[in-house]
Amino acid sequence: MSLGGPTTRSACALAVSALLAWAAQAAESRIYIMTDLEGASGVYRFAQTRDPDPELGAKAKEYLMADIAAVVRGLRKGGATDILVVDGHGSQAFVPHLMEPGARYLTGIPRPSSFGDLDASYAGLVQIGAHAMMGTADGVLCHTQSSRGENRYWYNGIESGELAQCAAIAGHFGVPPIMVSGDEAACREATRFFGPECVTVSVKKGVAREAAILYSFAETSRALTEGAERAMRSIDKCKPYRLQLPIRAKKEYRNYDPHSGPGPLLTKEGTIDDMLKLLEF
Ligand SMILES: [Zn+2]
């Protein structure tokens, strides 16, 4: 008796192919890396990062590329299948010939969005070269968005730096912060906002805004690779960082004039309804 064999088999084949597609998707692990220059190994002076002295600036960018390479290697070891590395430094900091294989690199300004290509398909957010928020006593090159404007931001009453700003935008897509590297103050800030599940790797320890205890690049590179591999294993424990909309926002800032320097302290207060417009406030 036939029992409608072919139909049974094709239903079964459909179920198997659906299962295989699900397994392939589950094995897919896309990581979004946001970078900044101030928190890279060996960077501790504004002369290295803003209107940089050509030689100091070029070296600082090489240091960042080495940190990125170490992290990309660790993420790959830990099972990342696709990695997008985004140049988040205002004047851009990538050095193409130093790009580690196994990732794609987004750089150049202006571009339609600072968070190009970020969406819910990413499994985790990594922030490399991060610095603490403006006003952090031991934060190397600490600032929030503008080091000259002395900007400070509060969202729903909580003062937030660039780490939280970036994670809140990723959180809008349900993408959790899984790793942060920078100075010790940035790592402390990451743990305070994202919890201990987010892996932190300190590559220097601040003594003042432009003074730090540095560690050998061989050591920071090893720690970054090891930390990135560990971050891949703890993805499932990391929770997205979410801000409740609408956000009650406050900003303190000074207009900076290259000739007369910083102006008086100004305050702006308002509401943010769209998470993707967070940085436009
Ligand atoms: Zn920054």
PDB file of C-alpha atoms and ligand atoms in Angstrom:
ATOM      1  CA  MET A   1       0.000   0.000   0.000  1.00  0.00           C
ATOM      2  CA  SER A   2       1.253   3.369  -0.919  1.00  0.00           C
ATOM      3  CA  LEU A   3       0.245   5.465   2.152  1.00  0.00           C
ATOM      4  CA  GLY A   4       1.040   8.546   0.160  1.00  0.00           C
ATOM      5  CA  GLY A   5       4.747   7.923   0.520  1.00  0.00           C
ATOM      6  CA  PRO A   6       5.980  10.773  -1.619  1.00  0.00           C
ATOM      7  CA  THR A   7       3.982  13.314   0.386  1.00  0.00           C
ATOM      8  CA  THR A   8       5.322  11.930   3.650  1.00  0.00           C
ATOM      9  CA  ARG A   9       8.875  12.013   2.367  1.00  0.00           C
ATOM     10  CA  SER A  10       8.613  15.556   1.066  1.00  0.00           C
ATOM     11  CA  ALA A  11       7.155  16.783   4.376  1.00  0.00           C
ATOM     12  CA  CYS A  12      10.021  15.047   6.087  1.00  0.00           C
ATOM     13  CA  ALA A  13      12.554  16.538   3.659  1.00  0.00           C
ATOM     14  CA  LEU A  14      11.052  19.973   4.278  1.00  0.00           C
ATOM     15  CA  ALA A  15      11.396  19.522   8.032  1.00  0.00           C
ATOM     16  CA  VAL A  16      15.016  18.421   7.637  1.00  0.00           C
ATOM     17  CA  SER A  17      15.904  21.344   5.391  1.00  0.00           C
ATOM     18  CA  ALA A  18      14.171  23.766   7.805  1.00  0.00           C
ATOM     19  CA  LEU A  19      16.179  22.247  10.649  1.00  0.00           C
ATOM     20  CA  LEU A  20      19.411  22.557   8.670  1.00  0.00           C
ATOM     21  CA  ALA A  21      18.628  26.202   7.854  1.00  0.00           C
ATOM     22  CA  TRP A  22      17.925  26.864  11.534  1.00  0.00           C
ATOM     23  CA  ALA A  23      21.194  25.173  12.547  1.00  0.00           C
ATOM     24  CA  ALA A  24      23.140  27.213   9.981  1.00  0.00           C
ATOM     25  CA  GLN A  25      21.566  30.394  11.311  1.00  0.00           C
ATOM     26  CA  ALA A  26      22.288  29.387  14.901  1.00  0.00           C
ATOM     27  CA  ALA A  27      25.927  28.788  13.951  1.00  0.00           C
ATOM     28  CA  GLU A  28      26.086  32.232  12.324  1.00  0.00           C
ATOM     29  CA  SER A  29      27.673  34.624  14.796  1.00  0.00           C
ATOM     30  CA  ARG A  30      28.021  38.194  13.562  1.00  0.00           C
ATOM     31  CA  ILE A  31      29.945  40.683  15.725  1.00  0.00           C
ATOM     32  CA  TYR A  32      29.791  44.487  15.452  1.00  0.00           C
ATOM     33  CA  ILE A  33      32.929  46.297  16.606  1.00  0.00           C
ATOM     34  CA  MET A  34      32.858  50.034  17.355  1.00  0.00           C
ATOM     35  CA  THR A  35      36.318  51.565  17.709  1.00  0.00           C
ATOM     36  CA  ASP A  36      37.747  54.792  19.077  1.00  0.00           C
ATOM     37  CA  LEU A  37      41.321  56.030  19.226  1.00  0.00           C
ATOM     38  CA  GLU A  38      41.646  57.456  22.745  1.00  0.00           C
ATOM     39  CA  GLY A  39      41.409  54.090  24.489  1.00  0.00           C
ATOM     40  CA  ALA A  40      43.942  52.202  22.371  1.00  0.00           C
ATOM     41  CA  SER A  41      47.122  50.719  23.839  1.00  0.00           C
ATOM     42  CA  GLY A  42      49.858  53.359  24.036  1.00  0.00           C
ATOM     43  CA  VAL A  43      47.576  56.383  23.513  1.00  0.00           C
ATOM     44  CA  TYR A  44      47.535  58.917  26.377  1.00  0.00           C
ATOM     45  CA  ARG A  45      47.946  62.438  24.918  1.00  0.00           C
ATOM     46  CA  PHE A  46      45.482  64.546  22.927  1.00  0.00           C
ATOM     47  CA  ALA A  47      48.409  65.359  20.604  1.00  0.00           C
ATOM     48  CA  GLN A  48      48.046  61.732  19.426  1.00  0.00           C
ATOM     49  CA  THR A  49      44.311  61.957  18.692  1.00  0.00           C
ATOM     50  CA  ARG A  50      43.075  65.456  17.791  1.00  0.00           C
ATOM     51  CA  ASP A  51      44.717  67.632  15.156  1.00  0.00           C
ATOM     52  CA  PRO A  52      47.406  65.066  15.659  1.00  0.00           C
ATOM     53  CA  ASP A  53      51.025  65.734  15.171  1.00  0.00           C
ATOM     54  CA  PRO A  54      51.471  63.793  11.879  1.00  0.00           C
ATOM     55  CA  GLU A  55      54.012  61.387  13.330  1.00  0.00           C
ATOM     56  CA  LEU A  56      52.329  60.888  16.726  1.00  0.00           C
ATOM     57  CA  GLY A  57      48.931  60.535  15.049  1.00  0.00           C
ATOM     58  CA  ALA A  58      50.140  57.936  12.530  1.00  0.00           C
ATOM     59  CA  LYS A  59      51.708  55.887  15.310  1.00  0.00           C
ATOM     60  CA  ALA A  60      48.569  56.081  17.468  1.00  0.00           C
ATOM     61  CA  LYS A  61      46.499  54.749  14.566  1.00  0.00           C
ATOM     62  CA  GLU A  62      48.922  51.841  14.196  1.00  0.00           C
ATOM     63  CA  TYR A  63      48.480  51.085  17.902  1.00  0.00           C
ATOM     64  CA  LEU A  64      44.694  50.980  17.446  1.00  0.00           C
ATOM     65  CA  MET A  65      45.013  48.676  14.418  1.00  0.00           C
ATOM     66  CA  ALA A  66      47.122  46.282  16.521  1.00  0.00           C
ATOM     67  CA  ASP A  67      44.428  46.241  19.250  1.00  0.00           C
ATOM     68  CA  ILE A  68      41.763  45.596  16.601  1.00  0.00           C
ATOM     69  CA  ALA A  69      43.821  42.764  15.071  1.00  0.00           C
ATOM     70  CA  ALA A  70      44.235  41.094  18.461  1.00  0.00           C
ATOM     71  CA  VAL A  71      40.488  41.278  19.113  1.00  0.00           C
ATOM     72  CA  VAL A  72      39.553  40.019  15.619  1.00  0.00           C
ATOM     73  CA  ARG A  73      41.828  36.992  16.124  1.00  0.00           C
ATOM     74  CA  GLY A  74      40.188  36.214  19.479  1.00  0.00           C
ATOM     75  CA  LEU A  75      36.645  36.623  18.187  1.00  0.00           C
ATOM     76  CA  ARG A  76      37.414  34.321  15.256  1.00  0.00           C
ATOM     77  CA  LYS A  77      38.923  31.727  17.616  1.00  0.00           C
ATOM     78  CA  GLY A  78      35.775  32.024  19.721  1.00  0.00           C
ATOM     79  CA  GLY A  79      33.527  31.260  16.741  1.00  0.00           C
ATOM     80  CA  ALA A  80      32.610  34.635  15.185  1.00  0.00           C
ATOM     81  CA  THR A  81      31.601  34.023  11.563  1.00  0.00           C
ATOM     82  CA  ASP A  82      31.320  37.647  10.399  1.00  0.00           C
ATOM     83  CA  ILE A  83      32.901  40.746  11.927  1.00  0.00           C
ATOM     84  CA  LEU A  84      32.280  44.366  10.953  1.00  0.00           C
ATOM     85  CA  VAL A  85      34.795  46.853  12.410  1.00  0.00           C
ATOM     86  CA  VAL A  86      33.599  50.469  12.410  1.00  0.00           C
ATOM     87  CA  ASP A  87      35.885  53.509  12.554  1.00  0.00           C
ATOM     88  CA  GLY A  88      34.321  55.588  15.322  1.00  0.00           C
ATOM     89  CA  HIS A  89      37.037  58.198  15.797  1.00  0.00           C
ATOM     90  CA  GLY A  90      35.911  61.649  14.654  1.00  0.00           C
ATOM     91  CA  SER A  91      38.712  62.215  12.145  1.00  0.00           C
ATOM     92  CA  GLN A  92      38.870  58.442  11.339  1.00  0.00           C
ATOM     93  CA  ALA A  93      41.768  56.249  12.342  1.00  0.00           C
ATOM     94  CA  PHE A  94      41.954  53.089  10.202  1.00  0.00           C
ATOM     95  CA  VAL A  95      45.186  52.163   8.422  1.00  0.00           C
ATOM     96  CA  PRO A  96      44.117  49.860   5.564  1.00  0.00           C
ATOM     97  CA  HIS A  97      47.372  47.930   5.162  1.00  0.00           C
ATOM     98  CA  LEU A  98      47.188  46.887   8.827  1.00  0.00           C
ATOM     99  CA  MET A  99      43.718  45.326   8.633  1.00  0.00           C
ATOM    100  CA  GLU A 100      43.649  41.844  10.154  1.00  0.00           C
ATOM    101  CA  PRO A 101      42.028  39.293   7.809  1.00  0.00           C
ATOM    102  CA  GLY A 102      38.694  37.840   8.854  1.00  0.00           C
ATOM    103  CA  ALA A 103      36.747  41.096   9.218  1.00  0.00           C
ATOM    104  CA  ARG A 104      35.252  43.923   7.138  1.00  0.00           C
ATOM    105  CA  TYR A 105      36.221  47.534   7.906  1.00  0.00           C
ATOM    106  CA  LEU A 106      33.892  50.555   7.621  1.00  0.00           C
ATOM    107  CA  THR A 107      35.604  53.959   7.542  1.00  0.00           C
ATOM    108  CA  GLY A 108      35.313  57.428   6.013  1.00  0.00           C
ATOM    109  CA  ILE A 109      33.279  60.556   6.715  1.00  0.00           C
ATOM    110  CA  PRO A 110      30.750  61.915   6.228  1.00  0.00           C
ATOM    111  CA  ARG A 111      28.539  58.817   5.973  1.00  0.00           C
ATOM    112  CA  PRO A 112      24.763  58.444   6.326  1.00  0.00           C
ATOM    113  CA  SER A 113      24.989  57.062   9.866  1.00  0.00           C
ATOM    114  CA  SER A 114      27.681  56.719  12.534  1.00  0.00           C
ATOM    115  CA  PHE A 115      26.262  53.246  13.151  1.00  0.00           C
ATOM    116  CA  GLY A 116      26.213  52.079   9.537  1.00  0.00           C
ATOM    117  CA  ASP A 117      24.892  48.555   9.009  1.00  0.00           C
ATOM    118  CA  LEU A 118      24.013  47.950  12.684  1.00  0.00           C
ATOM    119  CA  ASP A 119      20.884  45.802  12.907  1.00  0.00           C
ATOM    120  CA  ALA A 120      19.368  42.889  14.793  1.00  0.00           C
ATOM    121  CA  SER A 121      21.413  40.331  12.840  1.00  0.00           C
ATOM    122  CA  TYR A 122      24.450  40.951  15.080  1.00  0.00           C
ATOM    123  CA  ALA A 123      24.997  38.670  18.088  1.00  0.00           C
ATOM    124  CA  GLY A 124      27.181  41.079  20.057  1.00  0.00           C
ATOM    125  CA  LEU A 125      28.724  44.543  20.295  1.00  0.00           C
ATOM    126  CA  VAL A 126      32.438  45.004  21.050  1.00  0.00           C
ATOM    127  CA  GLN A 127      33.875  48.451  21.860  1.00  0.00           C
ATOM    128  CA  ILE A 128      37.651  48.784  21.318  1.00  0.00           C
ATOM    129  CA  GLY A 129      39.760  51.813  22.235  1.00  0.00           C
ATOM    130  CA  ALA A 130      37.038  53.098  24.549  1.00  0.00           C
ATOM    131  CA  HIS A 131      37.496  55.979  27.012  1.00  0.00           C
ATOM    132  CA  ALA A 132      35.598  56.993  30.137  1.00  0.00           C
ATOM    133  CA  MET A 133      32.978  59.757  30.232  1.00  0.00           C
ATOM    134  CA  MET A 134      33.880  63.430  30.689  1.00  0.00           C
ATOM    135  CA  GLY A 135      34.973  64.285  34.220  1.00  0.00           C
ATOM    136  CA  THR A 136      36.355  60.854  35.225  1.00  0.00           C
ATOM    137  CA  ALA A 137      39.346  61.657  37.458  1.00  0.00           C
ATOM    138  CA  ASP A 138      41.505  58.740  36.302  1.00  0.00           C
ATOM    139  CA  GLY A 139      40.009  58.542  32.787  1.00  0.00           C
ATOM    140  CA  VAL A 140      42.744  58.735  30.143  1.00  0.00           C
ATOM    141  CA  LEU A 141      41.656  61.342  27.541  1.00  0.00           C
ATOM    142  CA  CYS A 142      38.153  61.120  29.038  1.00  0.00           C
ATOM    143  CA  HIS A 143      35.363  63.012  27.262  1.00  0.00           C
ATOM    144  CA  THR A 144      31.844  62.490  25.947  1.00  0.00           C
ATOM    145  CA  GLN A 145      31.521  63.224  22.215  1.00  0.00           C
ATOM    146  CA  SER A 146      33.562  66.452  22.344  1.00  0.00           C
ATOM    147  CA  SER A 147      36.714  66.740  24.405  1.00  0.00           C
ATOM    148  CA  ARG A 148      36.957  70.478  23.728  1.00  0.00           C
ATOM    149  CA  GLY A 149      33.272  71.202  24.330  1.00  0.00           C
ATOM    150  CA  GLU A 150      33.455  69.410  27.695  1.00  0.00           C
ATOM    151  CA  ASN A 151      30.055  67.859  26.817  1.00  0.00           C
ATOM    152  CA  ARG A 152      28.166  65.853  29.433  1.00  0.00           C
ATOM    153  CA  TYR A 153      24.910  63.935  28.832  1.00  0.00           C
ATOM    154  CA  TRP A 154      22.181  62.645  31.147  1.00  0.00           C
ATOM    155  CA  TYR A 155      19.499  60.185  29.987  1.00  0.00           C
ATOM    156  CA  ASN A 156      16.553  59.626  32.341  1.00  0.00           C
ATOM    157  CA  GLY A 157      18.706  61.174  35.056  1.00  0.00           C
ATOM    158  CA  ILE A 158      21.774  58.957  34.542  1.00  0.00           C
ATOM    159  CA  GLU A 159      24.967  60.572  33.310  1.00  0.00           C
ATOM    160  CA  SER A 160      26.169  58.558  30.340  1.00  0.00           C
ATOM    161  CA  GLY A 161      29.377  58.440  28.330  1.00  0.00           C
ATOM    162  CA  GLU A 162      30.083  57.168  24.846  1.00  0.00           C
ATOM    163  CA  LEU A 163      30.126  53.541  26.030  1.00  0.00           C
ATOM    164  CA  ALA A 164      26.492  53.741  27.155  1.00  0.00           C
ATOM    165  CA  GLN A 165      25.452  55.851  24.152  1.00  0.00           C
ATOM    166  CA  CYS A 166      26.789  53.278  21.696  1.00  0.00           C
ATOM    167  CA  ALA A 167      25.377  50.334  23.673  1.00  0.00           C
ATOM    168  CA  ALA A 168      21.946  52.002  23.900  1.00  0.00           C
ATOM    169  CA  ILE A 169      21.792  52.244  20.110  1.00  0.00           C
ATOM    170  CA  ALA A 170      22.860  48.595  19.800  1.00  0.00           C
ATOM    171  CA  GLY A 171      20.317  47.779  22.522  1.00  0.00           C
ATOM    172  CA  HIS A 172      17.587  49.257  20.328  1.00  0.00           C
ATOM    173  CA  PHE A 173      18.310  46.320  17.975  1.00  0.00           C
ATOM    174  CA  GLY A 174      18.607  43.851  20.857  1.00  0.00           C
ATOM    175  CA  VAL A 175      22.391  43.539  20.419  1.00  0.00           C
ATOM    176  CA  PRO A 176      24.217  43.131  23.784  1.00  0.00           C
ATOM    177  CA  PRO A 177      27.626  44.615  24.682  1.00  0.00           C
ATOM    178  CA  ILE A 178      29.943  41.606  25.091  1.00  0.00           C
ATOM    179  CA  MET A 179      33.372  43.229  25.389  1.00  0.00           C
ATOM    180  CA  VAL A 180      35.002  46.595  26.090  1.00  0.00           C
ATOM    181  CA  SER A 181      38.706  47.495  25.901  1.00  0.00           C
ATOM    182  CA  GLY A 182      40.261  50.766  26.986  1.00  0.00           C
ATOM    183  CA  ASP A 183      41.848  52.176  30.113  1.00  0.00           C
ATOM    184  CA  GLU A 184      40.923  50.942  33.573  1.00  0.00           C
ATOM    185  CA  ALA A 185      38.346  53.736  34.045  1.00  0.00           C
ATOM    186  CA  ALA A 186      36.552  52.819  30.799  1.00  0.00           C
ATOM    187  CA  CYS A 187      36.472  49.164  31.882  1.00  0.00           C
ATOM    188  CA  ARG A 188      35.041  50.165  35.283  1.00  0.00           C
ATOM    189  CA  GLU A 189      32.375  52.274  33.550  1.00  0.00           C
ATOM    190  CA  ALA A 190      31.501  49.330  31.260  1.00  0.00           C
ATOM    191  CA  THR A 191      31.001  46.991  34.206  1.00  0.00           C
ATOM    192  CA  ARG A 192      28.855  49.603  35.992  1.00  0.00           C
ATOM    193  CA  PHE A 193      26.536  50.014  32.976  1.00  0.00           C
ATOM    194  CA  PHE A 194      26.575  46.544  31.399  1.00  0.00           C
ATOM    195  CA  GLY A 195      27.240  44.207  34.334  1.00  0.00           C
ATOM    196  CA  PRO A 196      30.099  41.766  34.971  1.00  0.00           C
ATOM    197  CA  GLU A 197      29.091  39.486  32.060  1.00  0.00           C
ATOM    198  CA  CYS A 198      30.529  42.012  29.604  1.00  0.00           C
ATOM    199  CA  VAL A 199      34.238  41.135  29.305  1.00  0.00           C
ATOM    200  CA  THR A 200      36.585  44.070  29.901  1.00  0.00           C
ATOM    201  CA  VAL A 201      40.265  44.288  28.954  1.00  0.00           C
ATOM    202  CA  SER A 202      42.255  47.157  30.423  1.00  0.00           C
ATOM    203  CA  VAL A 203      45.202  48.185  28.240  1.00  0.00           C
ATOM    204  CA  LYS A 204      46.450  51.034  30.498  1.00  0.00           C
ATOM    205  CA  LYS A 205      45.764  52.707  33.846  1.00  0.00           C
ATOM    206  CA  GLY A 206      45.087  56.429  34.056  1.00  0.00           C
ATOM    207  CA  VAL A 207      46.976  58.664  36.444  1.00  0.00           C
ATOM    208  CA  ALA A 208      45.478  61.915  35.097  1.00  0.00           C
ATOM    209  CA  ARG A 209      43.679  62.926  31.892  1.00  0.00           C
ATOM    210  CA  GLU A 210      46.935  62.900  29.896  1.00  0.00           C
ATOM    211  CA  ALA A 211      49.089  60.585  32.013  1.00  0.00           C
ATOM    212  CA  ALA A 212      48.912  56.813  32.303  1.00  0.00           C
ATOM    213  CA  ILE A 213      50.696  53.656  33.279  1.00  0.00           C
ATOM    214  CA  LEU A 214      51.102  51.785  29.991  1.00  0.00           C
ATOM    215  CA  TYR A 215      51.596  48.061  29.483  1.00  0.00           C
ATOM    216  CA  SER A 216      53.736  46.366  26.859  1.00  0.00           C
ATOM    217  CA  PHE A 217      51.955  45.818  23.553  1.00  0.00           C
ATOM    218  CA  ALA A 218      52.848  42.104  23.667  1.00  0.00           C
ATOM    219  CA  GLU A 219      50.883  41.866  26.918  1.00  0.00           C
ATOM    220  CA  THR A 220      47.878  43.954  25.857  1.00  0.00           C
ATOM    221  CA  SER A 221      47.660  42.055  22.570  1.00  0.00           C
ATOM    222  CA  ARG A 222      47.626  38.708  24.378  1.00  0.00           C
ATOM    223  CA  ALA A 223      44.986  39.957  26.853  1.00  0.00           C
ATOM    224  CA  LEU A 224      42.791  41.327  24.045  1.00  0.00           C
ATOM    225  CA  THR A 225      42.849  38.057  22.078  1.00  0.00           C
ATOM    226  CA  GLU A 226      42.124  36.021  25.196  1.00  0.00           C
ATOM    227  CA  GLY A 227      39.357  38.425  26.284  1.00  0.00           C
ATOM    228  CA  ALA A 228      37.704  38.379  22.866  1.00  0.00           C
ATOM    229  CA  GLU A 229      37.663  34.589  22.797  1.00  0.00           C
ATOM    230  CA  ARG A 230      36.128  34.592  26.299  1.00  0.00           C
ATOM    231  CA  ALA A 231      33.540  37.205  25.227  1.00  0.00           C
ATOM    232  CA  MET A 232      32.332  34.872  22.464  1.00  0.00           C
ATOM    233  CA  ARG A 233      31.724  32.170  25.053  1.00  0.00           C
ATOM    234  CA  SER A 234      29.712  34.500  27.319  1.00  0.00           C
ATOM    235  CA  ILE A 235      27.464  36.073  24.642  1.00  0.00           C
ATOM    236  CA  ASP A 236      24.426  34.187  25.915  1.00  0.00           C
ATOM    237  CA  LYS A 237      24.833  35.709  29.383  1.00  0.00           C
ATOM    238  CA  CYS A 238      25.084  39.311  28.126  1.00  0.00           C
ATOM    239  CA  LYS A 239      21.964  41.424  28.088  1.00  0.00           C
ATOM    240  CA  PRO A 240      21.260  44.322  25.711  1.00  0.00           C
ATOM    241  CA  TYR A 241      21.610  47.763  27.318  1.00  0.00           C
ATOM    242  CA  ARG A 242      18.268  49.483  26.833  1.00  0.00           C
ATOM    243  CA  LEU A 243      17.113  53.035  27.545  1.00  0.00           C
ATOM    244  CA  GLN A 244      13.428  53.622  28.242  1.00  0.00           C
ATOM    245  CA  LEU A 245      11.779  55.794  25.541  1.00  0.00           C
ATOM    246  CA  PRO A 246      10.930  58.632  25.544  1.00  0.00           C
ATOM    247  CA  ILE A 247      14.238  59.653  27.091  1.00  0.00           C
ATOM    248  CA  ARG A 248      14.403  62.700  29.351  1.00  0.00           C
ATOM    249  CA  ALA A 249      17.675  64.181  28.153  1.00  0.00           C
ATOM    250  CA  LYS A 250      20.017  66.864  29.450  1.00  0.00           C
ATOM    251  CA  LYS A 251      23.244  68.061  27.946  1.00  0.00           C
ATOM    252  CA  GLU A 252      25.885  70.444  29.295  1.00  0.00           C
ATOM    253  CA  TYR A 253      28.391  71.834  26.839  1.00  0.00           C
ATOM    254  CA  ARG A 254      30.529  74.774  25.831  1.00  0.00           C
ATOM    255  CA  ASN A 255      30.858  76.131  22.316  1.00  0.00           C
ATOM    256  CA  TYR A 256      34.494  75.945  21.346  1.00  0.00           C
ATOM    257  CA  ASP A 257      36.139  78.649  19.296  1.00  0.00           C
ATOM    258  CA  PRO A 258      39.601  77.861  17.924  1.00  0.00           C
ATOM    259  CA  HIS A 259      40.672  81.466  18.607  1.00  0.00           C
ATOM    260  CA  SER A 260      39.045  82.306  21.942  1.00  0.00           C
ATOM    261  CA  GLY A 261      38.759  78.739  23.324  1.00  0.00           C
ATOM    262  CA  PRO A 262      35.775  77.333  25.215  1.00  0.00           C
ATOM    263  CA  GLY A 263      32.761  79.616  25.806  1.00  0.00           C
ATOM    264  CA  PRO A 264      30.425  79.685  28.826  1.00  0.00           C
ATOM    265  CA  LEU A 265      28.749  76.516  30.085  1.00  0.00           C
ATOM    266  CA  LEU A 266      25.368  75.969  28.363  1.00  0.00           C
ATOM    267  CA  THR A 267      22.553  73.548  29.238  1.00  0.00           C
ATOM    268  CA  LYS A 268      20.007  71.922  26.922  1.00  0.00           C
ATOM    269  CA  GLU A 269      17.068  69.854  28.149  1.00  0.00           C
ATOM    270  CA  GLY A 270      14.450  67.946  26.161  1.00  0.00           C
ATOM    271  CA  THR A 271      12.984  64.621  25.129  1.00  0.00           C
ATOM    272  CA  ILE A 272      14.345  61.994  22.726  1.00  0.00           C
ATOM    273  CA  ASP A 273      11.657  59.792  21.116  1.00  0.00           C
ATOM    274  CA  ASP A 274      13.808  57.958  18.594  1.00  0.00           C
ATOM    275  CA  MET A 275      16.806  55.939  19.826  1.00  0.00           C
ATOM    276  CA  LEU A 276      18.519  56.306  16.451  1.00  0.00           C
ATOM    277  CA  LYS A 277      18.517  60.091  16.995  1.00  0.00           C
ATOM    278  CA  LEU A 278      20.245  59.788  20.405  1.00  0.00           C
ATOM    279  CA  LEU A 279      23.444  61.423  19.229  1.00  0.00           C
ATOM    280  CA  GLU A 280      21.622  64.270  17.482  1.00  0.00           C
ATOM    281  CA  PHE A 281      20.502  65.738  20.830  1.00  0.00           C
TER     282      PHE A 281
HETATM  283 ZN    ZN B   1      35.334  59.067  21.791  1.00  0.00          ZN
END
